């Protein structure tokens, strides 16, 4: 790696650089064979979709005729003429702000709490917190709990305790849909990044804590901020990247689609509706491209914030 | 060496445990943890409870968490329904197991090969390749679904299991975790020694590298199970005889309130596989995750 970097910056040895790259390529021919199967698939199913989306976003394409170039019309319509898109963006933003940062901090806090308790029961506690993320069928469980008749568990309990007189239609009421969807998402959000945090905390160098105690760190909160968090930056970054994809990629929700007055209507649903109902692939791809841009911006933002930790 | 580390850590932990820890704080953390754990677990306890309730008990007011008269009727019902359906359930089960197992094994093998190439060989282009993979961690499948669909249709694998398997094989999370793990675990000296002994690259990979990264295999398998076991194949698979288990099960649930207990039983059964695999591989998974950090 370092050799390539060096030759790239050093323009004086240009003829040599080509030789070096070719030499390295020849020397490590076997590596290309090893990497090929994965990267062919990766190109076809990950890189190509992004490229296709960007290219098609400048066209009108209905899957039957050859795409026709329309310039930035799709984007103009999207931003200025599509009220539903704006609704979807607002909803996705609310959802992402709640599920992203809150879910991220929740994952870290739980991981930290787990690290503070006795190691004997850690494995069981980790399982309890991780299980919702892998059980998959979250939507079904929660429709039981939030069922809108008096047999729904929450309605039943609230009516029994006398908080409410008649059942609340949780998933058909515009005030409740979003909070319910967010709570359910948070419930299932302790996934891979949570495990990464748990592992990162276990791997923190113990001698750092001793040194910190000598240096005058007084309580566990100071220790968290000045010692633990800075030494966990790599895991925090990894978790942040996964959080972005989870929070902005919100697809189906238990409120169904379309939801009442589009109260739980997200960008990906808008994209889906243009693609599979109206066959306006160009327009759908413009939506996808916007989402790529938003994700990249969020990623940069996260990096900036994480660099402030411990200072 | 690893054992030594563990002993050392244990020894240090005993000393450091008392540092900067107040009793009140410990209790506070325990309480928070119990509350949060309750939030996580209660919905699952409720659905498990429901799956053992008789029909009358499902609709008592106020609803109960734990059934008074537990019954296995829902599970028995489920098997009756399934064995009399048009396409036998074993077919759906086979489809899902096939996709999960083939996808998982191919994912482990193909991404390990690539991960090994990326971390132990110095070839032009490898930085670009790895950076693209890292960038793609952010793009969830929901966002690329439209162009992915177009590509899958063009490849002619629509309505075949491959439309689920092939995209799962190239999961960038798996490659990323495997590469980070190998970087930490496989020392160049080991590979040098093998090369001096005359081992070929394929043999080194198969007999030295792969056995060493077993914990990461399990992690990749779990991640694949998570995505494929619950995959409905909606949008990609239309033929009845290659439909996935969750689709078939949701068809049963769709028949409404009379099957409320049965659908709870279905949920419990579907939950069991990913959770049990995690129970048995937790420590390996944590070991893999320890190297998951992302450096700038």
Coordinates of C-alpha atoms in Angstrom, one line a residue:
Chain A
X1 CA 0.0 0.0 0.0
X2 CA 2.7 2.4 1.1
X3 CA 4.7 1.8 -2.1
X4 CA 1.8 2.8 -4.3
X5 CA 1.1 5.9 -2.2
X6 CA 4.7 6.9 -2.5
X7 CA 5.0 6.5 -6.2
X8 CA 1.8 8.4 -6.7
X9 CA 3.0 11.5 -4.9
X10 CA 6.5 11.4 -6.4
X11 CA 6.1 12.7 -10.0
X12 CA 9.8 12.7 -10.8
X13 CA 10.0 8.9 -11.0
X14 CA 7.0 8.6 -13.4
X15 CA 8.4 5.9 -15.7
X16 CA 9.4 3.9 -12.7
X17 CA 5.9 4.1 -11.2
X18 CA 4.3 2.3 -14.2
X19 CA 6.9 -0.4 -13.9
X20 CA 6.2 -0.7 -10.2
X21 CA 2.5 -1.0 -10.6
X22 CA 2.8 -3.5 -13.4
X23 CA 5.4 -5.4 -11.4
X24 CA 3.3 -5.5 -8.3
X25 CA 0.3 -6.6 -10.4
X26 CA 2.3 -9.4 -11.9
X27 CA 3.9 -10.4 -8.6
X28 CA 0.5 -10.6 -7.0
X29 CA -1.4 -12.1 -9.9
X30 CA -2.9 -14.7 -7.6
X31 CA -4.6 -12.0 -5.5
X32 CA -6.7 -10.9 -8.5
X33 CA -7.9 -14.5 -8.9
X34 CA -8.8 -14.6 -5.2
X35 CA -10.6 -11.3 -5.3
X36 CA -12.3 -11.8 -8.6
X37 CA -15.4 -13.9 -7.7
X38 CA -16.4 -11.5 -4.9
X39 CA -15.7 -8.3 -6.8
X40 CA -17.5 -9.5 -9.9
X41 CA -20.6 -10.1 -7.9
X42 CA -20.0 -6.9 -5.9
X43 CA -19.8 -4.9 -9.1
X44 CA -22.9 -6.4 -10.5
X45 CA -25.2 -6.2 -7.5
X46 CA -23.8 -3.1 -5.6
X47 CA -21.7 -0.8 -7.8
X48 CA -23.7 -1.3 -11.0
X49 CA -27.1 -0.5 -9.3
X50 CA -25.7 2.8 -8.1
X51 CA -24.3 3.7 -11.5
X52 CA -27.5 2.6 -13.2
X53 CA -29.6 4.7 -10.8
X54 CA -27.5 7.8 -11.4
X55 CA -27.6 7.4 -15.2
X56 CA -31.3 6.6 -15.4
X57 CA -32.2 9.5 -13.1
X58 CA -31.6 11.8 -16.1
X59 CA -33.9 9.9 -18.3
X60 CA -37.6 9.0 -18.8
X61 CA -37.7 5.2 -18.7
X62 CA -40.9 3.1 -18.6
X63 CA -39.2 -0.3 -18.9
X64 CA -40.9 -0.9 -22.4
X65 CA -39.2 1.8 -24.5
X66 CA -35.5 2.7 -24.6
X67 CA -34.8 5.4 -22.0
X68 CA -35.0 9.0 -23.4
X69 CA -32.7 11.7 -22.0
X70 CA -34.6 14.4 -20.1
X71 CA -31.8 16.3 -18.4
X72 CA -32.6 17.3 -14.8
X73 CA -36.4 17.3 -15.3
X74 CA -36.8 14.5 -12.8
X75 CA -35.0 16.4 -10.1
X76 CA -36.9 19.6 -10.8
X77 CA -40.2 17.8 -10.6
X78 CA -39.1 15.9 -7.5
X79 CA -38.2 19.1 -5.6
X80 CA -40.7 21.6 -6.9
X81 CA -43.8 19.7 -8.0
X82 CA -44.0 16.6 -5.9
X83 CA -45.7 17.3 -2.5
X84 CA -45.8 13.7 -1.6
X85 CA -42.0 13.5 -2.0
X86 CA -41.7 16.4 0.5
X87 CA -44.0 14.6 2.9
X88 CA -41.8 11.5 2.5
X89 CA -38.6 13.4 3.1
X90 CA -40.1 15.0 6.2
X91 CA -41.2 11.7 7.6
X92 CA -37.9 10.0 6.8
X93 CA -36.1 12.9 8.4
X94 CA -38.1 12.6 11.6
X95 CA -37.7 8.9 11.7
X96 CA -34.0 9.0 10.9
X97 CA -33.3 11.7 13.5
X98 CA -35.0 9.6 16.2
X99 CA -33.9 6.1 15.2
X100 CA -30.4 7.1 14.0
X101 CA -28.8 9.1 16.8
X102 CA -31.1 7.8 19.6
X103 CA -30.7 4.2 18.5
X104 CA -27.0 4.7 18.2
X105 CA -26.7 6.1 21.7
X106 CA -29.0 3.5 23.0
X107 CA -26.9 0.8 21.5
X108 CA -23.8 2.3 23.1
X109 CA -25.4 2.9 26.5
X110 CA -26.7 -0.6 26.7
X111 CA -23.3 -2.0 25.6
X112 CA -21.6 0.2 28.3
X113 CA -24.1 -0.8 31.0
X114 CA -23.5 -4.5 30.1
X115 CA -19.8 -3.9 30.4
X116 CA -20.3 -2.5 33.9
X117 CA -22.1 -5.5 35.3
X118 CA -20.6 -8.8 36.4
X119 CA -19.2 -10.8 33.5
X120 CA -21.1 -14.0 34.7
X121 CA -24.5 -13.0 33.3
X122 CA -23.2 -10.9 30.4
X123 CA -23.8 -13.5 27.8
X124 CA -27.5 -13.8 28.7
X125 CA -28.0 -10.1 28.8
X126 CA -26.4 -9.6 25.4
X127 CA -28.7 -12.3 24.0
X128 CA -31.8 -10.5 25.4
X129 CA -30.8 -7.2 23.8
X130 CA -29.7 -8.7 20.5
X131 CA -32.6 -11.1 20.0
X132 CA -35.1 -8.5 18.7
X133 CA -32.7 -7.5 15.9
X134 CA -32.4 -11.0 14.6
X135 CA -35.9 -12.3 15.2
X136 CA -37.1 -10.6 12.0
X137 CA -40.8 -10.8 12.6
X138 CA -40.9 -7.7 14.7
X139 CA -43.9 -6.3 12.8
X140 CA -46.1 -9.1 13.6
X141 CA -45.3 -9.1 17.3
X142 CA -46.0 -5.4 17.6
X143 CA -49.2 -5.5 15.6
X144 CA -50.5 -7.8 18.4
X145 CA -49.5 -5.3 21.0
X146 CA -50.8 -2.3 19.2
X147 CA -53.9 -4.0 17.8
X148 CA -56.6 -1.3 17.6
X149 CA -59.4 -3.3 19.4
X150 CA -59.6 -3.9 23.1
X151 CA -57.8 -7.3 22.6
X152 CA -54.7 -5.5 21.6
X153 CA -52.4 -5.8 24.6
X154 CA -51.8 -2.1 25.2
X155 CA -55.4 -1.1 24.7
X156 CA -56.5 -3.9 27.0
X157 CA -54.2 -2.9 29.8
X158 CA -54.9 0.8 29.4
X159 CA -58.6 0.2 29.5
X160 CA -58.3 -2.2 32.4
X161 CA -56.3 0.4 34.4
X162 CA -58.8 3.1 33.4
X163 CA -56.4 5.3 31.5
X164 CA -58.7 5.3 28.4
X165 CA -62.4 4.5 27.8
X166 CA -62.2 3.2 24.3
X167 CA -59.5 1.5 22.4
X168 CA -57.0 3.7 20.6
X169 CA -56.4 3.0 16.9
X170 CA -52.7 3.1 17.2
X171 CA -51.9 2.4 13.6
X172 CA -54.7 4.4 12.0
X173 CA -54.3 7.6 14.0
X174 CA -51.9 10.2 12.5
X175 CA -50.7 11.3 16.0
X176 CA -49.7 7.8 17.1
X177 CA -48.4 6.2 13.9
X178 CA -44.9 7.8 13.9
X179 CA -44.1 7.3 17.6
X180 CA -45.2 3.7 17.3
X181 CA -43.2 3.1 14.2
X182 CA -40.1 4.7 15.9
X183 CA -40.5 2.7 19.1
X184 CA -40.7 -0.5 17.2
X185 CA -37.6 0.5 15.1
X186 CA -35.7 1.3 18.3
X187 CA -36.7 -2.1 19.7
X188 CA -35.0 -3.9 16.8
X189 CA -32.1 -1.5 16.4
X190 CA -29.5 -3.1 18.7
X191 CA -27.9 -5.1 15.9
X192 CA -24.4 -5.5 14.5
X193 CA -23.2 -2.1 15.8
X194 CA -24.4 -3.0 19.3
X195 CA -22.3 -6.2 19.2
X196 CA -19.4 -4.1 17.9
X197 CA -19.7 -1.8 20.8
X198 CA -19.9 -4.6 23.3
X199 CA -16.7 -6.2 21.8
X200 CA -15.0 -2.8 21.7
X201 CA -15.6 -2.1 25.3
X202 CA -14.4 -5.5 26.3
X203 CA -11.2 -4.9 24.4
X204 CA -10.4 -1.5 26.0
X205 CA -7.0 -1.5 27.5
X206 CA -7.3 -1.9 31.3
X207 CA -4.0 -0.2 32.0
X208 CA -5.4 3.0 30.5
X209 CA -8.0 3.1 33.3
X210 CA -5.4 2.7 35.9
X211 CA -3.4 5.5 34.4
X212 CA -6.5 7.7 34.2
X213 CA -7.3 7.1 37.9
X214 CA -3.8 8.2 38.8
X215 CA -4.3 11.3 36.6
X216 CA -7.4 12.3 38.6
X217 CA -10.4 10.8 36.8
X218 CA -13.0 10.8 39.5
X219 CA -16.0 8.9 38.4
X220 CA -17.2 6.5 35.7
X221 CA -18.7 9.3 33.5
X222 CA -15.3 11.1 33.3
X223 CA -13.7 7.7 32.6
X224 CA -16.3 7.1 29.8
X225 CA -15.7 10.5 28.1
X226 CA -11.9 10.8 28.5
X227 CA -10.8 7.2 28.2
X228 CA -13.4 4.8 26.9
X229 CA -14.9 6.8 24.1
X230 CA -11.7 7.9 22.5
X231 CA -10.2 4.4 22.6
X232 CA -13.4 3.1 20.9
X233 CA -13.5 5.6 18.0
X234 CA -13.0 2.9 15.3
X235 CA -16.0 0.9 16.6
X236 CA -18.0 4.1 16.9
X237 CA -17.3 5.0 13.3
X238 CA -18.3 1.5 12.2
X239 CA -21.5 1.7 14.2
X240 CA -22.3 5.1 12.7
X241 CA -22.0 3.9 9.1
X242 CA -24.3 1.0 9.8
X243 CA -26.7 3.3 11.6
X244 CA -26.9 5.6 8.6
X245 CA -27.9 2.7 6.3
X246 CA -30.4 1.5 8.9
X247 CA -32.1 4.8 9.6
X248 CA -32.4 6.2 6.1
X249 CA -33.1 2.9 4.4
X250 CA -36.3 2.5 6.3
X251 CA -38.6 0.4 4.0
X252 CA -41.7 -1.3 5.3
X253 CA -43.2 -0.4 8.6
X254 CA -46.0 -2.0 10.6
X255 CA -48.3 0.9 9.7
X256 CA -48.4 -0.5 6.2
X257 CA -48.3 1.3 3.0
X258 CA -50.1 3.6 2.2
X259 CA -50.6 4.7 5.8
X260 CA -53.4 7.0 7.0
X261 CA -52.8 10.4 5.4
X262 CA -49.3 9.3 4.6
X263 CA -48.3 9.8 8.2
X264 CA -45.7 6.9 8.0
X265 CA -44.8 7.3 4.3
X266 CA -41.0 7.1 3.7
X267 CA -38.8 8.0 0.8
X268 CA -38.2 4.4 -0.1
X269 CA -42.0 3.8 -0.4
X270 CA -42.3 6.8 -2.7
X271 CA -39.5 5.3 -4.8
X272 CA -41.2 1.9 -4.8
X273 CA -44.5 3.4 -5.8
X274 CA -43.0 5.2 -8.8
X275 CA -41.1 2.1 -9.8
X276 CA -43.6 -0.8 -9.4
X277 CA -46.9 1.0 -9.8
X278 CA -46.3 3.8 -12.4
X279 CA -43.3 2.3 -14.1
X280 CA -41.5 5.6 -14.1
X281 CA -38.1 4.2 -13.5
X282 CA -36.2 7.4 -14.3
X283 CA -38.1 9.2 -11.7
X284 CA -37.6 6.4 -9.1
X285 CA -33.9 6.4 -9.8
X286 CA -33.7 10.2 -9.2
X287 CA -35.2 9.5 -5.8
X288 CA -32.6 6.8 -5.2
X289 CA -29.8 9.1 -6.3
X290 CA -31.0 11.8 -3.8
X291 CA -30.8 9.2 -1.1
X292 CA -27.2 8.3 -2.0
X293 CA -26.3 11.9 -1.7
X294 CA -28.1 12.3 1.7
X295 CA -26.3 9.2 3.0
X296 CA -22.9 10.4 1.9
X297 CA -23.5 13.8 3.5
X298 CA -24.6 12.1 6.8
X299 CA -21.5 10.0 6.8
X300 CA -19.2 13.1 6.5
X301 CA -21.2 14.8 9.3
X302 CA -20.8 11.8 11.6
X303 CA -17.1 11.8 11.0
X304 CA -16.8 15.4 12.0
X305 CA -18.8 14.8 15.2
X306 CA -16.9 11.7 16.2
X307 CA -13.6 13.6 15.9
X308 CA -14.8 15.9 18.7
X309 CA -15.0 13.1 21.2
X310 CA -12.8 13.3 24.2
X311 CA -11.8 16.8 23.6
Chain B
X1 CA -0.8 -16.6 24.2
X2 CA -4.5 -15.9 24.2
X3 CA -5.0 -17.7 27.4
X4 CA -2.2 -15.7 29.0
X5 CA -4.0 -12.5 28.0
X6 CA -7.2 -13.7 29.5
X7 CA -5.5 -14.5 32.7
X8 CA -3.8 -11.1 32.7
X9 CA -7.0 -9.3 32.1
X10 CA -8.8 -11.2 34.8
X11 CA -6.1 -10.3 37.2
X12 CA -6.2 -6.6 36.2
X13 CA -10.0 -6.6 36.3
X14 CA -10.0 -7.6 40.0
X15 CA -7.8 -4.6 40.7
X16 CA -9.5 -2.1 38.5
X17 CA -13.1 -3.1 39.3
X18 CA -13.1 -0.8 42.3
X19 CA -11.7 2.2 40.5
X20 CA -14.1 5.1 40.1
X21 CA -17.2 3.0 40.8
X22 CA -19.8 4.2 43.3
X23 CA -22.3 1.8 44.8
X24 CA -25.2 4.1 43.9
X25 CA -24.0 4.2 40.3
X26 CA -23.9 0.4 40.1
X27 CA -27.4 0.1 41.4
X28 CA -28.6 2.8 39.0
X29 CA -27.1 1.0 36.1
X30 CA -28.6 -2.2 37.1
X31 CA -32.1 -0.6 37.3
X32 CA -31.7 1.0 33.9
X33 CA -30.6 -2.2 32.4
X34 CA -33.5 -4.1 33.9
X35 CA -36.0 -1.6 32.5
X36 CA -34.5 -1.6 29.1
X37 CA -34.3 -5.4 29.1
X38 CA -38.0 -5.6 30.0
X39 CA -38.8 -3.3 27.0
X40 CA -36.8 -5.7 24.8
X41 CA -38.1 -9.0 26.1
X42 CA -41.8 -8.4 26.9
X43 CA -43.0 -8.3 23.3
X44 CA -41.3 -11.6 22.7
X45 CA -42.6 -13.1 25.9
X46 CA -46.1 -12.0 24.9
X47 CA -45.9 -13.6 21.5
X48 CA -44.6 -16.8 23.0
X49 CA -47.4 -16.8 25.6
X50 CA -49.9 -16.2 22.8
X51 CA -48.7 -19.2 20.9
X52 CA -49.5 -21.4 23.9
X53 CA -53.0 -19.9 24.5
X54 CA -56.2 -21.7 23.6
X55 CA -58.6 -19.9 21.3
X56 CA -60.8 -18.6 24.2
X57 CA -57.8 -17.3 26.1
X58 CA -56.5 -15.3 23.2
X59 CA -59.5 -13.0 23.5
X60 CA -60.0 -12.5 27.2
X61 CA -60.2 -9.1 28.6
X62 CA -57.8 -7.8 30.0
X63 CA -55.2 -9.7 27.9
X64 CA -52.9 -11.9 29.8
X65 CA -49.1 -12.3 29.3
X66 CA -48.8 -15.8 30.5
X67 CA -51.5 -18.4 29.5
X68 CA -53.4 -19.9 32.4
X69 CA -54.0 -23.2 30.6
X70 CA -51.1 -23.6 28.2
X71 CA -51.9 -25.8 25.2
X72 CA -49.9 -26.9 22.2
X73 CA -53.0 -26.9 20.0
X74 CA -51.7 -24.0 17.9
X75 CA -48.6 -25.9 17.0
X76 CA -50.5 -29.0 16.2
X77 CA -53.0 -26.9 14.1
X78 CA -50.1 -25.4 12.2
X79 CA -48.8 -28.8 11.2
X80 CA -52.3 -29.9 10.1
X81 CA -52.8 -26.8 8.0
X82 CA -49.4 -27.1 6.5
X83 CA -49.6 -30.8 5.6
X84 CA -52.9 -30.3 3.8
X85 CA -51.9 -27.3 1.8
X86 CA -51.5 -27.3 -1.9
X87 CA -47.7 -27.2 -2.0
X88 CA -46.5 -29.2 1.1
X89 CA -44.7 -27.1 3.7
X90 CA -41.6 -29.2 3.5
X91 CA -41.1 -27.6 0.0
X92 CA -41.1 -24.1 1.4
X93 CA -38.9 -25.1 4.3
X94 CA -36.5 -26.7 1.8
X95 CA -36.5 -23.5 -0.3
X96 CA -35.6 -21.3 2.6
X97 CA -33.0 -23.7 4.0
X98 CA -31.5 -24.1 0.6
X99 CA -31.2 -20.4 0.0
X100 CA -29.8 -19.8 3.5
X101 CA -27.3 -22.6 3.5
X102 CA -26.0 -22.2 -0.1
X103 CA -25.9 -18.4 0.3
X104 CA -24.2 -18.6 3.6
X105 CA -21.5 -21.0 2.6
X106 CA -20.8 -19.3 -0.7
X107 CA -20.7 -15.9 1.1
X108 CA -18.1 -17.2 3.6
X109 CA -16.0 -18.8 1.0
X110 CA -16.0 -16.1 -1.7
X111 CA -15.7 -13.2 0.7
X112 CA -12.9 -14.9 2.6
X113 CA -10.9 -15.4 -0.6
X114 CA -11.4 -11.7 -1.4
X115 CA -10.6 -10.6 2.2
X116 CA -7.4 -12.6 2.1
X117 CA -6.4 -11.0 -1.1
X118 CA -7.2 -7.6 0.2
X119 CA -5.2 -7.8 3.4
X120 CA -2.2 -10.0 2.6
X121 CA -1.3 -9.0 -1.0
X122 CA -0.1 -5.7 -2.2
X123 CA -1.6 -5.2 -5.7
X124 CA -2.6 -2.1 -7.6
X125 CA -6.3 -1.3 -7.2
X126 CA -6.8 -2.9 -3.8
X127 CA -7.3 0.4 -1.9
X128 CA -10.0 1.5 -4.4
X129 CA -11.7 -1.9 -4.0
X130 CA -11.8 -1.8 -0.3
X131 CA -12.8 1.8 0.0
X132 CA -15.8 1.1 -2.3
X133 CA -16.8 -1.8 -0.1
X134 CA -16.6 0.5 3.0
X135 CA -18.7 3.2 1.2
X136 CA -21.3 0.6 0.2
X137 CA -21.8 -0.4 3.9
X138 CA -23.9 2.8 4.1
X139 CA -26.2 2.0 1.1
X140 CA -28.9 -0.3 2.4
X141 CA -30.6 -2.7 0.0
X142 CA -33.8 -0.7 0.1
X143 CA -32.2 2.2 -1.6
X144 CA -30.7 0.2 -4.5
X145 CA -33.8 -2.0 -4.9
X146 CA -35.0 -0.5 -8.2
X147 CA -31.8 -0.7 -10.2
X148 CA -31.0 -4.1 -8.6
X149 CA -34.3 -5.4 -9.8
X150 CA -33.6 -4.1 -13.3
X151 CA -30.2 -5.9 -13.3
X152 CA -31.6 -9.1 -11.9
X153 CA -34.3 -9.1 -14.5
X154 CA -31.7 -8.5 -17.3
X155 CA -29.5 -11.4 -16.0
X156 CA -32.5 -13.7 -16.3
X157 CA -32.4 -14.9 -12.8
X158 CA -35.7 -13.4 -11.8
X159 CA -38.0 -16.0 -10.3
X160 CA -35.1 -18.3 -9.4
X161 CA -33.5 -18.8 -5.9
X162 CA -30.3 -17.2 -7.4
X163 CA -32.0 -13.8 -7.3
X164 CA -31.8 -14.0 -3.5
X165 CA -28.5 -16.0 -3.2
X166 CA -26.2 -14.0 -5.5
X167 CA -26.9 -10.6 -3.9
X168 CA -26.4 -12.1 -0.5
X169 CA -23.1 -13.6 -1.4
X170 CA -21.6 -10.1 -2.1
X171 CA -22.7 -8.6 1.2
X172 CA -20.2 -5.9 1.9
X173 CA -20.6 -6.2 5.7
X174 CA -19.3 -9.8 5.6
X175 CA -16.3 -8.9 3.5
X176 CA -15.5 -6.0 5.7
X177 CA -15.7 -8.0 9.0
X178 CA -13.7 -10.9 7.5
X179 CA -10.9 -8.6 6.2
X180 CA -10.6 -6.7 9.5
X181 CA -10.5 -10.0 11.4
X182 CA -7.8 -11.5 9.1
X183 CA -5.7 -8.4 9.4
X184 CA -5.5 -8.8 13.1
X185 CA -5.2 -12.6 13.3
X186 CA -3.0 -13.7 10.4
X187 CA 0.6 -12.8 10.8
X188 CA 2.8 -12.4 7.7
X189 CA 5.5 -14.6 9.3
X190 CA 3.1 -17.5 9.3
X191 CA 2.5 -17.1 5.6
X192 CA 6.2 -16.6 4.9
X193 CA 7.0 -19.8 6.7
X194 CA 4.4 -21.7 4.7
X195 CA 5.7 -20.3 1.5
X196 CA 9.3 -21.3 2.3
X197 CA 8.0 -24.8 3.0
X198 CA 6.7 -24.8 -0.6
X199 CA 3.0 -24.5 0.0
X200 CA 0.9 -23.1 -2.9
X201 CA -1.3 -20.1 -2.4
X202 CA -4.5 -22.1 -2.6
X203 CA -3.2 -24.5 0.0
X204 CA -2.1 -21.7 2.3
X205 CA -5.6 -20.3 2.1
X206 CA -7.3 -23.6 2.6
X207 CA -5.1 -25.1 5.3
X208 CA -3.8 -22.1 7.2
X209 CA -5.9 -19.0 6.7
X210 CA -9.4 -20.5 6.8
X211 CA -9.0 -22.7 9.9
X212 CA -7.7 -19.6 11.8
X213 CA -10.7 -17.4 11.0
X214 CA -13.4 -19.9 12.1
X215 CA -15.0 -17.3 14.5
X216 CA -15.5 -15.0 11.5
X217 CA -17.1 -17.8 9.5
X218 CA -19.8 -18.2 12.2
X219 CA -20.3 -14.4 12.2
X220 CA -20.8 -14.3 8.5
X221 CA -23.1 -17.3 8.7
X222 CA -25.2 -15.5 11.3
X223 CA -25.4 -12.4 9.3
X224 CA -26.5 -14.3 6.2
X225 CA -29.1 -16.2 8.3
X226 CA -30.5 -12.9 9.5
X227 CA -31.0 -11.6 6.0
X228 CA -32.0 -14.8 4.2
X229 CA -33.9 -16.8 6.8
X230 CA -36.5 -14.1 7.1
X231 CA -36.4 -13.1 3.4
X232 CA -39.8 -13.3 1.7
X233 CA -38.4 -13.1 -1.8
X234 CA -41.2 -10.6 -2.5
X235 CA -40.7 -9.0 -5.9
X236 CA -38.2 -11.5 -7.0
X237 CA -39.9 -14.9 -6.7
X238 CA -43.4 -15.6 -8.1
X239 CA -43.7 -19.3 -8.7
X240 CA -45.5 -21.1 -5.9
X241 CA -43.1 -24.1 -5.7
X242 CA -40.0 -21.9 -5.1
X243 CA -41.6 -19.5 -2.6
X244 CA -39.9 -18.9 0.7
X245 CA -41.1 -20.1 4.1
X246 CA -42.1 -16.6 5.4
X247 CA -44.3 -16.0 2.4
X248 CA -46.1 -19.3 2.9
X249 CA -46.5 -18.6 6.5
X250 CA -47.8 -15.1 6.0
X251 CA -50.5 -16.6 3.7
X252 CA -51.7 -18.6 6.6
X253 CA -51.7 -15.6 8.9
X254 CA -53.7 -13.6 6.3
X255 CA -56.7 -15.8 6.8
X256 CA -57.5 -13.7 9.8
X257 CA -58.5 -13.8 13.4
X258 CA -59.4 -17.5 13.5
X259 CA -55.7 -18.3 13.1
X260 CA -54.4 -15.7 15.6
X261 CA -52.9 -18.4 17.8
X262 CA -51.4 -20.3 14.9
X263 CA -49.7 -17.1 13.6
X264 CA -48.1 -16.6 17.0
X265 CA -46.8 -20.2 16.8
X266 CA -45.3 -19.4 13.4
X267 CA -43.6 -16.3 14.7
X268 CA -42.0 -18.3 17.5
X269 CA -40.8 -21.0 15.1
X270 CA -39.3 -18.4 12.7
X271 CA -37.6 -16.7 15.6
X272 CA -36.0 -19.8 17.0
X273 CA -33.5 -20.5 14.2
X274 CA -31.6 -17.1 14.2
X275 CA -31.7 -16.9 18.0
X276 CA -30.4 -20.4 18.6
X277 CA -27.6 -19.9 16.1
X278 CA -26.6 -16.8 18.0
X279 CA -26.7 -18.6 21.4
X280 CA -24.2 -21.1 20.1
X281 CA -21.9 -18.7 18.4
X282 CA -22.1 -15.6 20.6
X283 CA -18.5 -15.6 21.9
X284 CA -17.1 -16.2 18.4
X285 CA -19.2 -13.4 17.1
X286 CA -18.0 -11.0 19.8
X287 CA -14.4 -12.0 19.0
X288 CA -15.0 -11.1 15.3
X289 CA -16.7 -7.8 16.3
X290 CA -13.7 -6.8 18.4
X291 CA -11.8 -6.1 15.1
X292 CA -14.7 -4.4 13.4
X293 CA -13.4 -0.9 14.1
X294 CA -13.1 1.6 11.3
X295 CA -10.0 3.6 11.1
X296 CA -9.8 6.8 9.0

